[in-house]
Structure formats: structure tokens, C-alpha cells
Short mmCIF file of C-alpha atoms and ligand atoms in Angstrom, two decimals:
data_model
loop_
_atom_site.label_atom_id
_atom_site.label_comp_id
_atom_site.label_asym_id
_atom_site.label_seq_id
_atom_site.Cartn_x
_atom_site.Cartn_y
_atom_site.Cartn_z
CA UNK A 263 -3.48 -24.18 37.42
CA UNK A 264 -1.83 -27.10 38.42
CA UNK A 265 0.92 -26.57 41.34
CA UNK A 266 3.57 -28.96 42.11
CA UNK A 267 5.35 -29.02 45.08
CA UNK A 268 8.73 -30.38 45.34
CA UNK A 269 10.42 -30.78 49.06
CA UNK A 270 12.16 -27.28 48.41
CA UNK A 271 10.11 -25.12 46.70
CA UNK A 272 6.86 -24.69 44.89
CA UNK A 273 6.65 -24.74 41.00
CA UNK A 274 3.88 -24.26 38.53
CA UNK A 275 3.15 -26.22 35.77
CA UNK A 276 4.37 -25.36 32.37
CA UNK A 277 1.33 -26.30 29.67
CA UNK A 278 2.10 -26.89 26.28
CA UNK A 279 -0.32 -24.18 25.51
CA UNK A 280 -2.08 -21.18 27.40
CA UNK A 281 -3.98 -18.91 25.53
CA UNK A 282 -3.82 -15.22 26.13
CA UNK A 283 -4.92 -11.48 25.44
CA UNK A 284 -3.06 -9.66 22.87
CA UNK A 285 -4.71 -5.99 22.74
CA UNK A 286 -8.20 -4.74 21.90
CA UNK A 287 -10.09 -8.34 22.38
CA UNK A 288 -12.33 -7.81 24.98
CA UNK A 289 -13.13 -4.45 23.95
CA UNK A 290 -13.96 -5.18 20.28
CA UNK A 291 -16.20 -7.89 21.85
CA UNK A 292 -18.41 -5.52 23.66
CA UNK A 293 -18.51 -3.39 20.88
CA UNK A 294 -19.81 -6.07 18.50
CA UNK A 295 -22.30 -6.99 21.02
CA UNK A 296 -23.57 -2.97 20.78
CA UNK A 297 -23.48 -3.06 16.87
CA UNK A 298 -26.21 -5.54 16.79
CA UNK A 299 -24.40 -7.93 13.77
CA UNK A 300 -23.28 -11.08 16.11
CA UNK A 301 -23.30 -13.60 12.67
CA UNK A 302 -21.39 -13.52 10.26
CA UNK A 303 -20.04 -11.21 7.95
CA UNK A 304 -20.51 -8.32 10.28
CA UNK A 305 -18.23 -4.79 10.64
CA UNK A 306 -15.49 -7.29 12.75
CA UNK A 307 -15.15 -9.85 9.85
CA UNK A 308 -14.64 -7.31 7.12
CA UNK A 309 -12.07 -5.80 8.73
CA UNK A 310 -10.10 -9.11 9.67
CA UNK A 311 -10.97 -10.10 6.16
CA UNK A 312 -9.41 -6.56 4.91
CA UNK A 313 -6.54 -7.17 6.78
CA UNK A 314 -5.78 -10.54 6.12
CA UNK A 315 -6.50 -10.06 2.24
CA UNK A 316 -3.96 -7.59 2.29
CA UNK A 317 -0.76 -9.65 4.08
CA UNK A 318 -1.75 -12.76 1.70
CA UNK A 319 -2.35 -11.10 -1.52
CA UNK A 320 -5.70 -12.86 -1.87
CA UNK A 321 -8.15 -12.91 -4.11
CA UNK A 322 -10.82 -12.66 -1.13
CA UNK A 323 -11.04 -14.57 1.97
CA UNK A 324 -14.02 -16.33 4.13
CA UNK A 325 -13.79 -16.69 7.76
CA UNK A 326 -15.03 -19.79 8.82
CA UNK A 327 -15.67 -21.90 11.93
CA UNK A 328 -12.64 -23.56 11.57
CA UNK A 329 -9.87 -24.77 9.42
CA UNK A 330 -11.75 -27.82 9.20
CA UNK A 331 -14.60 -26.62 7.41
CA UNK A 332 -12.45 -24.21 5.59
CA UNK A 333 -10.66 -27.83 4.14
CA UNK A 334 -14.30 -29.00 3.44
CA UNK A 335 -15.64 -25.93 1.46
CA UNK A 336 -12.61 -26.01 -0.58
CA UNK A 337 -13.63 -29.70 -0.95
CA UNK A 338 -17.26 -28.99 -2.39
CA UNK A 339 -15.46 -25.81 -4.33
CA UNK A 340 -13.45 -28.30 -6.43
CA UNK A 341 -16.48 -30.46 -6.71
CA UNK A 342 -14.68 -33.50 -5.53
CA UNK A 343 -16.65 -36.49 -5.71
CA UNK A 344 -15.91 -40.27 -6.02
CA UNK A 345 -13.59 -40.74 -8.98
CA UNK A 346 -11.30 -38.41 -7.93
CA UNK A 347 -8.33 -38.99 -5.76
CA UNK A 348 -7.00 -36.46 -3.01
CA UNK A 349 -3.06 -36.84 -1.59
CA UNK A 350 -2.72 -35.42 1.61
CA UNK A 351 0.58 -36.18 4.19
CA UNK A 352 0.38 -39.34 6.52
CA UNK A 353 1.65 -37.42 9.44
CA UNK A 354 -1.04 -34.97 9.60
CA UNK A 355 -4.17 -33.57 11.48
CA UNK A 356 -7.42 -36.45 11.06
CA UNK A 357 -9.36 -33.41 9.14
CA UNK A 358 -6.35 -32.71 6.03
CA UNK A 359 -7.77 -35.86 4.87
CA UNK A 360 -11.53 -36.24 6.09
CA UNK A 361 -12.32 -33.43 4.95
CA UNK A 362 -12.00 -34.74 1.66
CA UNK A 363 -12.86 -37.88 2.24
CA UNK A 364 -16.67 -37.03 3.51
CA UNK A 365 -17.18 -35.37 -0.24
CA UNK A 366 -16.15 -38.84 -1.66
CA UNK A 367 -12.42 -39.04 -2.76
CA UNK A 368 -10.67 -41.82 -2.53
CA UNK A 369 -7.79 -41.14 -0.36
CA UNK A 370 -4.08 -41.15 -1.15
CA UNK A 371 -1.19 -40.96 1.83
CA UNK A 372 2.14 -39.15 0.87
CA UNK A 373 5.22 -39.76 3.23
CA UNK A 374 6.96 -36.59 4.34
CA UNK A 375 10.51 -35.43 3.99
CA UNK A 376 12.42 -35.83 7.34
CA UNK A 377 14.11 -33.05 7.61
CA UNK A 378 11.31 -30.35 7.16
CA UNK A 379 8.39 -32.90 8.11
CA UNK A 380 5.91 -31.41 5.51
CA UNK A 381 4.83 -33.59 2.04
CA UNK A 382 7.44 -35.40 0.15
CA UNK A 383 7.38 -33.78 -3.93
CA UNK A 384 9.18 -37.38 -4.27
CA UNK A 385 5.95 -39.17 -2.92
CA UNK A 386 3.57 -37.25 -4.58
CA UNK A 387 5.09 -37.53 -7.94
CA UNK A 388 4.22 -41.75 -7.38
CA UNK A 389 0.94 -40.89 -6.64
CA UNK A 390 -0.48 -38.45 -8.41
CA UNK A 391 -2.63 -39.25 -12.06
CA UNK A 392 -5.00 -37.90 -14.12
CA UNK A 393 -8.10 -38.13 -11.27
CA UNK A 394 -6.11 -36.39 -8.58
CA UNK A 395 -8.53 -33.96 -7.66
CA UNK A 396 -5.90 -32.14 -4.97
CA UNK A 397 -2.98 -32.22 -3.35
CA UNK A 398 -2.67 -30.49 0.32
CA UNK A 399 0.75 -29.63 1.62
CA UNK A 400 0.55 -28.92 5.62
CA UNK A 401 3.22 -25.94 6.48
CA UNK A 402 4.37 -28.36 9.12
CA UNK A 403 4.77 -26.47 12.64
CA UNK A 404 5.12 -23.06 10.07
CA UNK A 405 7.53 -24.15 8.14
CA UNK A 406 6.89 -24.07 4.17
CA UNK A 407 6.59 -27.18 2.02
CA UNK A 408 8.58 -28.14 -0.85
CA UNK A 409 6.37 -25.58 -3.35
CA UNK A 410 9.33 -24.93 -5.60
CA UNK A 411 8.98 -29.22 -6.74
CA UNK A 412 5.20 -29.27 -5.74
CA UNK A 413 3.53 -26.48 -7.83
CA UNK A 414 4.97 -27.66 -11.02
CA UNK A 415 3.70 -31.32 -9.97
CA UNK A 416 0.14 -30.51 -9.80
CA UNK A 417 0.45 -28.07 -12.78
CA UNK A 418 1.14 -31.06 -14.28
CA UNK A 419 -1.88 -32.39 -13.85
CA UNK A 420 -4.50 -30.42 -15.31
CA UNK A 421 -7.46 -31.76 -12.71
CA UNK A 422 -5.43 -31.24 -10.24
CA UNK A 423 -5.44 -28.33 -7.69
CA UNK A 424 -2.70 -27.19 -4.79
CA UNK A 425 -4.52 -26.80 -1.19
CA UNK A 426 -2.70 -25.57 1.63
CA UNK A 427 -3.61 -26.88 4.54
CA UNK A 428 -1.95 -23.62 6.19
CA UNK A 429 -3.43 -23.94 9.58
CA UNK A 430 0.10 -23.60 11.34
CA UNK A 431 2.04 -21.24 8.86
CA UNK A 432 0.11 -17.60 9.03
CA UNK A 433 2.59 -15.02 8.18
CA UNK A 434 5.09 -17.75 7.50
CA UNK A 435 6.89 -16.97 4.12
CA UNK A 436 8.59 -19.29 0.99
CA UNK A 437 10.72 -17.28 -1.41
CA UNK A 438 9.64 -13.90 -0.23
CA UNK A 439 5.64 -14.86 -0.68
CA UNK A 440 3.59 -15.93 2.32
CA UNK A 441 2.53 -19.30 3.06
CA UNK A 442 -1.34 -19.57 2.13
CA UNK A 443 -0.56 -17.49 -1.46
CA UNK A 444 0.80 -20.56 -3.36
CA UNK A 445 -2.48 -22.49 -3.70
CA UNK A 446 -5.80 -21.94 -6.02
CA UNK A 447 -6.77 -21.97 -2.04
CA UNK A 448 -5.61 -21.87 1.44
CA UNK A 449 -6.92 -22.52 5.10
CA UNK A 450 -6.14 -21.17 8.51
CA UNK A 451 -7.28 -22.00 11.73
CA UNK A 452 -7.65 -19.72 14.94
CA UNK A 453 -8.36 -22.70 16.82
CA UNK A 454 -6.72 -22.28 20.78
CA UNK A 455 -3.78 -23.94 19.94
CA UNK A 456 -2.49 -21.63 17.25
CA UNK A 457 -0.78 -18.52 16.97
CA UNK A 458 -3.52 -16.16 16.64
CA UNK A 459 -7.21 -17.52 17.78
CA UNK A 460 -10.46 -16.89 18.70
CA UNK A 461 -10.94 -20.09 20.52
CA UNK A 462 -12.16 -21.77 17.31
CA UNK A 463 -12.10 -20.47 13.94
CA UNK A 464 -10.34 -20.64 11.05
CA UNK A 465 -10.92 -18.96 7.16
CA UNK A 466 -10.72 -19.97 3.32
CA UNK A 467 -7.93 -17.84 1.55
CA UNK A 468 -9.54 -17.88 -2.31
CA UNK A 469 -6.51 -16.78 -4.79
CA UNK A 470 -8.06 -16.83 -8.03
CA UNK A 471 -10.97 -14.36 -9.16
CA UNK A 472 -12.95 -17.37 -10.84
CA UNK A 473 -13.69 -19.05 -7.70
CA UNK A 474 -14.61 -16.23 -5.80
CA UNK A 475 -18.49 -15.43 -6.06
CA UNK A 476 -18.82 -19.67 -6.21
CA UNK A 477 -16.90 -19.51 -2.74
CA UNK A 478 -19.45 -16.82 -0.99
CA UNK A 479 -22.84 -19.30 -2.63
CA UNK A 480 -21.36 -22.23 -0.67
CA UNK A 481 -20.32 -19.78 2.01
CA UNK A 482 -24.10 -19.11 2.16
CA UNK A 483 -25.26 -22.12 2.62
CA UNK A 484 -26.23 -22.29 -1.14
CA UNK A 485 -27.96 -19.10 -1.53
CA UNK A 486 -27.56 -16.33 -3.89
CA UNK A 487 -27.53 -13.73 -0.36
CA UNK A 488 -24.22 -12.15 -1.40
CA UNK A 489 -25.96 -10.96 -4.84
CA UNK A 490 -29.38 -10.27 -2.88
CA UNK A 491 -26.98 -7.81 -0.60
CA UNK A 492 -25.11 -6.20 -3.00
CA UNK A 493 -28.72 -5.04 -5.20
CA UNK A 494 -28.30 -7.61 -8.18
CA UNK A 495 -31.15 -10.07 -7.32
CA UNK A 496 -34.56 -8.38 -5.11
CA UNK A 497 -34.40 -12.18 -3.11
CA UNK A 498 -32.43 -14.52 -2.46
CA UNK A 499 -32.77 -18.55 -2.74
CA UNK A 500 -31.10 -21.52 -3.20
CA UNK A 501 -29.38 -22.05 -5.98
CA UNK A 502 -25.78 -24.27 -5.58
CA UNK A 503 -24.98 -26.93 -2.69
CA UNK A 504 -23.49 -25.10 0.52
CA UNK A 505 -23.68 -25.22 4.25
CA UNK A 506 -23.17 -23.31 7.59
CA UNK A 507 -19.55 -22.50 7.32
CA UNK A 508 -19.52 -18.65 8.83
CA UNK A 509 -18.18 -17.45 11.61
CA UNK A 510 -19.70 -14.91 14.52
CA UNK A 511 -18.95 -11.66 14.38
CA UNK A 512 -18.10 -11.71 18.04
CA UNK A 513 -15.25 -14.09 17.36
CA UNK A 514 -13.74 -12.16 14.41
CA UNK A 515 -14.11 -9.45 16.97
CA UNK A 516 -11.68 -10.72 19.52
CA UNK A 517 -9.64 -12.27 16.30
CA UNK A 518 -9.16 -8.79 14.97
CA UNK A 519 -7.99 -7.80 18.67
CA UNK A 520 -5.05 -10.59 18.18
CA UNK A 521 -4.24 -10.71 14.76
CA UNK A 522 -3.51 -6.78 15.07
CA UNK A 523 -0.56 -7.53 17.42
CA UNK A 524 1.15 -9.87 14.34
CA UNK A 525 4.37 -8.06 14.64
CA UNK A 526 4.93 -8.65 18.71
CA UNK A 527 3.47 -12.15 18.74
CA UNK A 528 5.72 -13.20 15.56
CA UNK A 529 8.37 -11.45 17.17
CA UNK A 530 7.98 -12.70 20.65
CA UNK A 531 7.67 -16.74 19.14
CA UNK A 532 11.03 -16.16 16.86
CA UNK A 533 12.41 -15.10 20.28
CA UNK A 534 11.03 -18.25 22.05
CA UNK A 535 12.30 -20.36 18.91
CA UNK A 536 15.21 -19.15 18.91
CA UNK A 537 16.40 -19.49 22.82
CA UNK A 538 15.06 -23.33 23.11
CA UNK A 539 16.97 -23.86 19.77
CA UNK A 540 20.24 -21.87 20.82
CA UNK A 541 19.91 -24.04 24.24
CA UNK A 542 19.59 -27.34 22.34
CA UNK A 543 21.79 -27.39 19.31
CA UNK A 544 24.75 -27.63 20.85
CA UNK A 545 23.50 -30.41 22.88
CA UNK A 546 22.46 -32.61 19.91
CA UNK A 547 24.73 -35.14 19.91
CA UNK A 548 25.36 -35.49 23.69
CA UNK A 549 21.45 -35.53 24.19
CA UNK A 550 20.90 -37.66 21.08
CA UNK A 551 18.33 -35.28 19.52
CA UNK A 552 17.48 -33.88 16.60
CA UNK A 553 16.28 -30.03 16.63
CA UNK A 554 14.20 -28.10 13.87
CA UNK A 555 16.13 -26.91 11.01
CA UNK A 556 16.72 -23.39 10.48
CA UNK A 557 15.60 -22.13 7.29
CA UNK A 558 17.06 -20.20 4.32
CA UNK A 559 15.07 -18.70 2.14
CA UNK A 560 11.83 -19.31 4.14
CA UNK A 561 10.53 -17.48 6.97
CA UNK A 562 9.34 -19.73 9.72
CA UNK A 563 5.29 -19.04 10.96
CA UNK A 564 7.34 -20.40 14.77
CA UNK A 565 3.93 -22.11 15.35
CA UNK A 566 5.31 -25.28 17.32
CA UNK A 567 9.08 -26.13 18.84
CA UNK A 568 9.80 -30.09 18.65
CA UNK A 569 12.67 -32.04 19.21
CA UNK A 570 12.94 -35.87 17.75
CA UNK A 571 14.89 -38.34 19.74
CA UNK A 572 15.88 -41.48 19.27
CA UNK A 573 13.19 -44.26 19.40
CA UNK A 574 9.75 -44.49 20.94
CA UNK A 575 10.47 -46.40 23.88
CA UNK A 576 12.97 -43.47 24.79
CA UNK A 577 10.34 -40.85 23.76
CA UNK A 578 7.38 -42.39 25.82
CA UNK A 579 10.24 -42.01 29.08
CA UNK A 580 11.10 -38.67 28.68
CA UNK A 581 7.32 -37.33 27.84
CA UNK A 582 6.66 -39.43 31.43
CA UNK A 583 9.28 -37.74 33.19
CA UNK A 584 8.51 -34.13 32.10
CA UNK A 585 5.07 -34.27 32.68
CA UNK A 586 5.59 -35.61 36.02
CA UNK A 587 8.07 -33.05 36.90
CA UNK A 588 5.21 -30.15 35.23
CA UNK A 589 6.00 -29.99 31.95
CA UNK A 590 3.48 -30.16 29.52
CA UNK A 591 5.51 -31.85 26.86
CA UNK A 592 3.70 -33.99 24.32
CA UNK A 593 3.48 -36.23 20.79
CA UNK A 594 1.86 -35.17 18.15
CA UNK A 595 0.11 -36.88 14.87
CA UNK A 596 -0.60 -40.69 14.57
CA UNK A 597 0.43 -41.68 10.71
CA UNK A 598 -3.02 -41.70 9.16
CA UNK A 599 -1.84 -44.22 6.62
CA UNK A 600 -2.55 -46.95 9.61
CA UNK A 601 -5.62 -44.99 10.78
CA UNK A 602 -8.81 -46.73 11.21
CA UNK A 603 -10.95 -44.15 9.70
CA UNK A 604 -9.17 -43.66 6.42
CA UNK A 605 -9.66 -47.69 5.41
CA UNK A 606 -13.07 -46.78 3.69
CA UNK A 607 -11.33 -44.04 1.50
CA UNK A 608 -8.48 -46.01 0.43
CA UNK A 609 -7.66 -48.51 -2.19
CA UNK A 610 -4.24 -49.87 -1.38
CA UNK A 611 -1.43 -49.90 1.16
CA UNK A 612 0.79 -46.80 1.70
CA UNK A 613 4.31 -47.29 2.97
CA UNK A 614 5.26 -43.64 4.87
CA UNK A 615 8.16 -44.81 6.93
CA UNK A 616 9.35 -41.35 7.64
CA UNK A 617 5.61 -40.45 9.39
CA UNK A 618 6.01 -43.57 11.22
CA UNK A 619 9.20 -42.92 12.70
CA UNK A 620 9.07 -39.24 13.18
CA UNK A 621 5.32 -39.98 15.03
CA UNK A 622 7.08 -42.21 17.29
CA UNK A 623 10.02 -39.86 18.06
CA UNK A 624 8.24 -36.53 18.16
CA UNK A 625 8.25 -34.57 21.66
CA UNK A 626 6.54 -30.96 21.29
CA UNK A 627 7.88 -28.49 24.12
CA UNK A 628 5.36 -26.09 25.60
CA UNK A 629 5.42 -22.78 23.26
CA UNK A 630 2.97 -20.10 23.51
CA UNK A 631 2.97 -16.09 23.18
CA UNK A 632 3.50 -15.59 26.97
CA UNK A 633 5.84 -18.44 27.81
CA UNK A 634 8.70 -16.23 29.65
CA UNK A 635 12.42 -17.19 29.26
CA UNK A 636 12.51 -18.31 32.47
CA UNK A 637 9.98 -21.17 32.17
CA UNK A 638 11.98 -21.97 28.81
CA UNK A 639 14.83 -22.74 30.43
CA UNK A 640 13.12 -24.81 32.79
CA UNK A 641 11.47 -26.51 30.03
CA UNK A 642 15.18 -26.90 28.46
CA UNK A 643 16.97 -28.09 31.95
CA UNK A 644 13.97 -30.56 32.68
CA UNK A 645 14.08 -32.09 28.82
CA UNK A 646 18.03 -32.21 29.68
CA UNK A 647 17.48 -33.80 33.06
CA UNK A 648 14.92 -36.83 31.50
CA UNK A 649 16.89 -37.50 28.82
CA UNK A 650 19.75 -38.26 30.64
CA UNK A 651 17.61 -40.66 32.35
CA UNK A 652 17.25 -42.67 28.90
CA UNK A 653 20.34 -41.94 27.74
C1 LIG B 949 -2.49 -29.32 9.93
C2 LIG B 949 -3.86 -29.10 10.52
N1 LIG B 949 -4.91 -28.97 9.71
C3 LIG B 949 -6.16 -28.78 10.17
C4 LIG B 949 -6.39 -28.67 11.53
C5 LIG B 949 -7.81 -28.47 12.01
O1 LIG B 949 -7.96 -27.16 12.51
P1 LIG B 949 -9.34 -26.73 13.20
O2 LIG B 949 -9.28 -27.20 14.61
O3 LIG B 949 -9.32 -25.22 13.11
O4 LIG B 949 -10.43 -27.33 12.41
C6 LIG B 949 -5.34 -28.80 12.43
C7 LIG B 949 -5.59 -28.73 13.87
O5 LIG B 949 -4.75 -28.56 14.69
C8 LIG B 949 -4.03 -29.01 11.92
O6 LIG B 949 -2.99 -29.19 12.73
#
């Protein structure tokens, strides 16, 4: 780890993220090595898959390698080919989009609402029609999208199906219902960064019966193996398109040893929230920064703590400054609207003003499951510090 040393004393850098051990990990690792099942769909991922099936209410759910490949098997699921058109946020991850885009949609970029960040209902009701294939709210940070105005949207529209993109909001809630439950599907990801991980990972959460045995012949790279395993077919073969989405055994393994410790990791990030946001609301106005809002009748996932100030110029400053001084502040998305990779997908211009400006004003604080309150506060006295600087 990085140590900086000022003339008085010697501090250690503050990351944005450090991952950690939450209980049984290392232990369930070793004994999934024993058991002899290292791929997929082993002893380990039925019991995350128990588990999670029962917090989300799902249908059934397939743990994947990530939340990327979760978005593109929920891609071939709907069948979405050219013809269709998929509307996805401008001020989200590259793979909300591409993942989509690689099965042949044309692409379709929503701005977001500024106070919450996630999809704007407002923007998706001007750009949704009869060959929108899917729209895919992102639980920005693990706060819930706008469902109340978006489910009736894309209900709407009979071709039309709700993904959420939920890799940020697990064990987030809307309405008394948790985030990932509102969709015909959801994905997660246990990539490093996120609350709960396995170093990469991530799972399709399948909420309607009809798709389910459809979900586990893609899952299977296009085989029938589910139906050879549970005695209905004496071989198994190709029968459906389908690729390599499953993940080890060894990795739901140390998942299982994280994602049992939900309550103390939620608890200990509401904490967290809670003491950079009780240190930095009253200093809104004098600081010239907005903070997250706090939210009614959601319950917050506490994936990510931001804070938006006033222009880009300011922002670049004050992400120099804490970084030099061992902070591992940082941005976040680039407006995929402007993106060089989405020009093949698209057909016309998008104007997402809000994913502009809240790109260019975005600073992300360090926030992690064992950040203490001490190296909050100095996260909270530095960000202080630099912005007076740029006041
Ligand atoms: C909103 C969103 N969707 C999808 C992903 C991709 O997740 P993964 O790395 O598990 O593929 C990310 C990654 O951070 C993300 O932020």
C-alpha cells in the first residue's frame, strides 16, 4: 500500500476501494476444492442461488461470470436482433448498452433525472415505440429508479421488456420490494468493486416461470444438460443458441462466504453513508456541493457515496488535490451518448444534458466495507480542505 509521508507524520493512502473477508470465504474455498465440483453449478452455487432466490422472490437465478454476460444472456433470452431498439441511460457502465448492442439492436440513449441519477421515465416515454425490444434502468449507486412511471411505460409496449441492470442495488428496496424483482429479469455483479464479490462474477435474476428452462439452455451453452441431469432426456445436445456464461464453483464458494454477512456489510455501509452525509450536508452551500438524496420510500443498496460540485474545471482540481494528498477520490461514467463505440448502434443524435453535466461534476469518495470512521473523516476534512482551494 501506498504510504505518504508528510513533514509531520506518516499517512496511508485511502483507496476508493479495498476488498476484504467477510466470514467463511476461505474456508468454503478449500472445501469446494475437496468436493471435486470446481465448474459450475456445483453444491456452492446452489446454495448462493437458494439464498439469493429467496431475498429476491425470483423465479430462479443463474450465476454468471459477470454482470456483463448476465446483460448479454438476457439479450439472446429476448431474442434481440436488428429491428429492435434497446434504451439504456447515457450515464452508465460501456456494457448496459453493448451488451445489447453485440446481439444487434440499434441503440437508444435516455438522459437521467438529476436528482436520483438513474433513467429519466420522461426520456424514455420520447423514445420508446413499437420495436423497443428493452428498456434497462441502472439502480444508480443503489438507489432505485423511477419503476412506479417506468413499469407502466414498457407495459405499454407489448414487445417491450424491463431489464435491470441491478449491478449496484443488491438488497436495495423500492416500495417495500427489492431492487432486481421489478423486471421480467435482473443482473448483479460481484465484480471487486461491489458490495458483495468474488473478484468477478455476477448472476441473471429470471422472474417469470416461462423463461426459466429457456434461461438454463442458453446457460448451457445451448444444450439440453439441465434436462439430461434431471432424467428427462438419456443425452444431451445442442439444441438452442447459448454460450459459456457459468460461473466456478470455487467463486460462488467464497461468494456464499460474503453474501452470508448481508446484514453487517449493509449495516456497516448505511453507517459509512450516513457519517460522510451527516459531515457534508450541512456544508452544502458553503462548499458548493451537492450530496446524495436521502430516500423515502426506498431503501438505499449504499453501494457508492458521491458528491457533485460545481463545474468540471473545479472537479478535475479537487480530484488532483485529494489524490495527491492520498485520497483515492475519483469520476465516474463518460455519457455514452458521445461514446465512440455506440456510433455503429445508433441512428440519430441524443441530447442527455443531465449525463453530461453530472459526468463532469461527479467526485466518488472512497467507500468500502472496512473503511473505519476515522479514515472517513479524513476523507471528509481533505474533500473540505481542496475545495476550499477552488472555491
Ligand atoms: C451499472 C453497471 N452495469 C454493469 C456493470 C458490469 O459489471 P461486471 O464487471 O460484473 O460485468 C457495471 C460495472 O461496474 C456497472 O456499473
Amino acid at each position: 500500500m501506498t504510504v505518504l509521508r508528510s513533514r509531520y507524520m506518516t499517512v496511508e493512502r485511502i483507496p476508493l476501494n479495498r476488498s476484504s473477508l467477510q466470514g467463511n470465504e476461505l474456508s468454503y474455498v478449500q472445501e469446494a476444492i475437496s468436493t471435486g465440483h470446481s465448474a459450475s453449478k456445483g453444491p456452492f452455487s446452489n446454495r448462493v442461488v437458494d439464498l439469493l432466490r429467496t431475498e429476491l422472490g425470483a423465479a430462479d437465478i443463474l450465476l454468471t461470470t459477470s454482470c456483463t454476460s448476465a446483460l448479454e444472456l438476457s439479450a439472446m433470452l429476448l431474442n434481440v436482433q436488428p429491428g429492435f431498439n434497446v434504451i439504456v441511460p447515457s450515464y452508465t457502465f460501456v456494457t448496459t448498452a453493448s451488451a445489447f448492442a453485440r446481439s444487434g439492436a440499434e441503440l437508444r440513449f435516455a438522459d437521467i433525472d438529476p436528482v436520483t441519477l438513474c433513467i429519466d421515465p420522461d426520456s424514455v416515454s420520447a423514445l420508446i415505440d413499437s420495436s423497443t425490444r428493452a428498456v434497462v434502468p441502472v439502480h444508480y449507486a443503489g438507489r432505485a429508479a423511477d419503476i412506479n412511471r417506468l413499469a407502466p411505460l414498457v407495459e405499454a409496449h407489448g414487445n417491450a421488456a424491463l431489464i435491470e441492470d441491478n449491478a449496484h442495488g443488491l438488497f436495495g428496496s423500492h416500495g417495500g420490494s427489492p431492487l432486481g424483482s421489478f423486471g421480467r429479469f435482473s443482473t448483479l455483479s460481484f465484480h471487486e468493486t461491489k458490495n458483495f464479490s468474488c473478484g468477478e462474477g455476477g448472476a441473471l435474476v429470471i422472474n417469470e416461470k416461462r423463461d426459466v428452462a429457456r434461461a438454463h439452455t442458453l446457460y448451457d451453452k445451448g444444450t439440453n444438460r439441465a434436462a439430461f441431469l434431471d432424467g428427462r432426456v438419456d443425452r444431451y445436445t445442442w439444441i438452442d443458441q447459448g454460450s459459456s456464461f457459468g460461473m466456478s464453483d470455487l467463486l460462488a464458494a467464497f461468494l456464499l462466504g460474503q453474501i452470508e454477512q448481508r446484514t453487517d456489510v449493509m449495516g456497516r455501509r448505511q453507517k459509512l453513508f450516513t457519517r460522510y452525509l451527516k459531515q457534508l450536508s450541512p456544508l452544502e452551500a458553503s462548499l458548493g456541493i451537492e450530496v446524495p438524496p436521502i430516500s423515502g420510500t426506498h431503501r438505499s443498496a449504499y453501494h457508492m457515496f458521491y458528491v457533485l460540485v460545481s463545474g468540471e474545471g473545479r472537479r478535475d482540481a479537487v480530484l488532483r488535490e485529494l489524490n495527491e494528498s492520498g485520497i483515492g477520490a475519483t469520476f465516474h461514467y463518460q455519457p455514452l451518448h458521445r461514446s465512440e463505440g455506440s456510433r455503429p448502434w445508433v441512428k440519430r443524435n441524443f441530447d442527455c444534458p443531465i449525463s453530461d453535466s453530472v459526468s463532469s461534476r461527479i467526485i466518488r469518495l472512497p467507500f468500502f466495507n472496512t473503511l473505519t470512521d476515522s479514515e472517513c473523516d479524513r476523507v471528509v476534512e481533505a474533500l473540505s480542505t481542496a475545495l476550499s482551494h477552488t472555491a
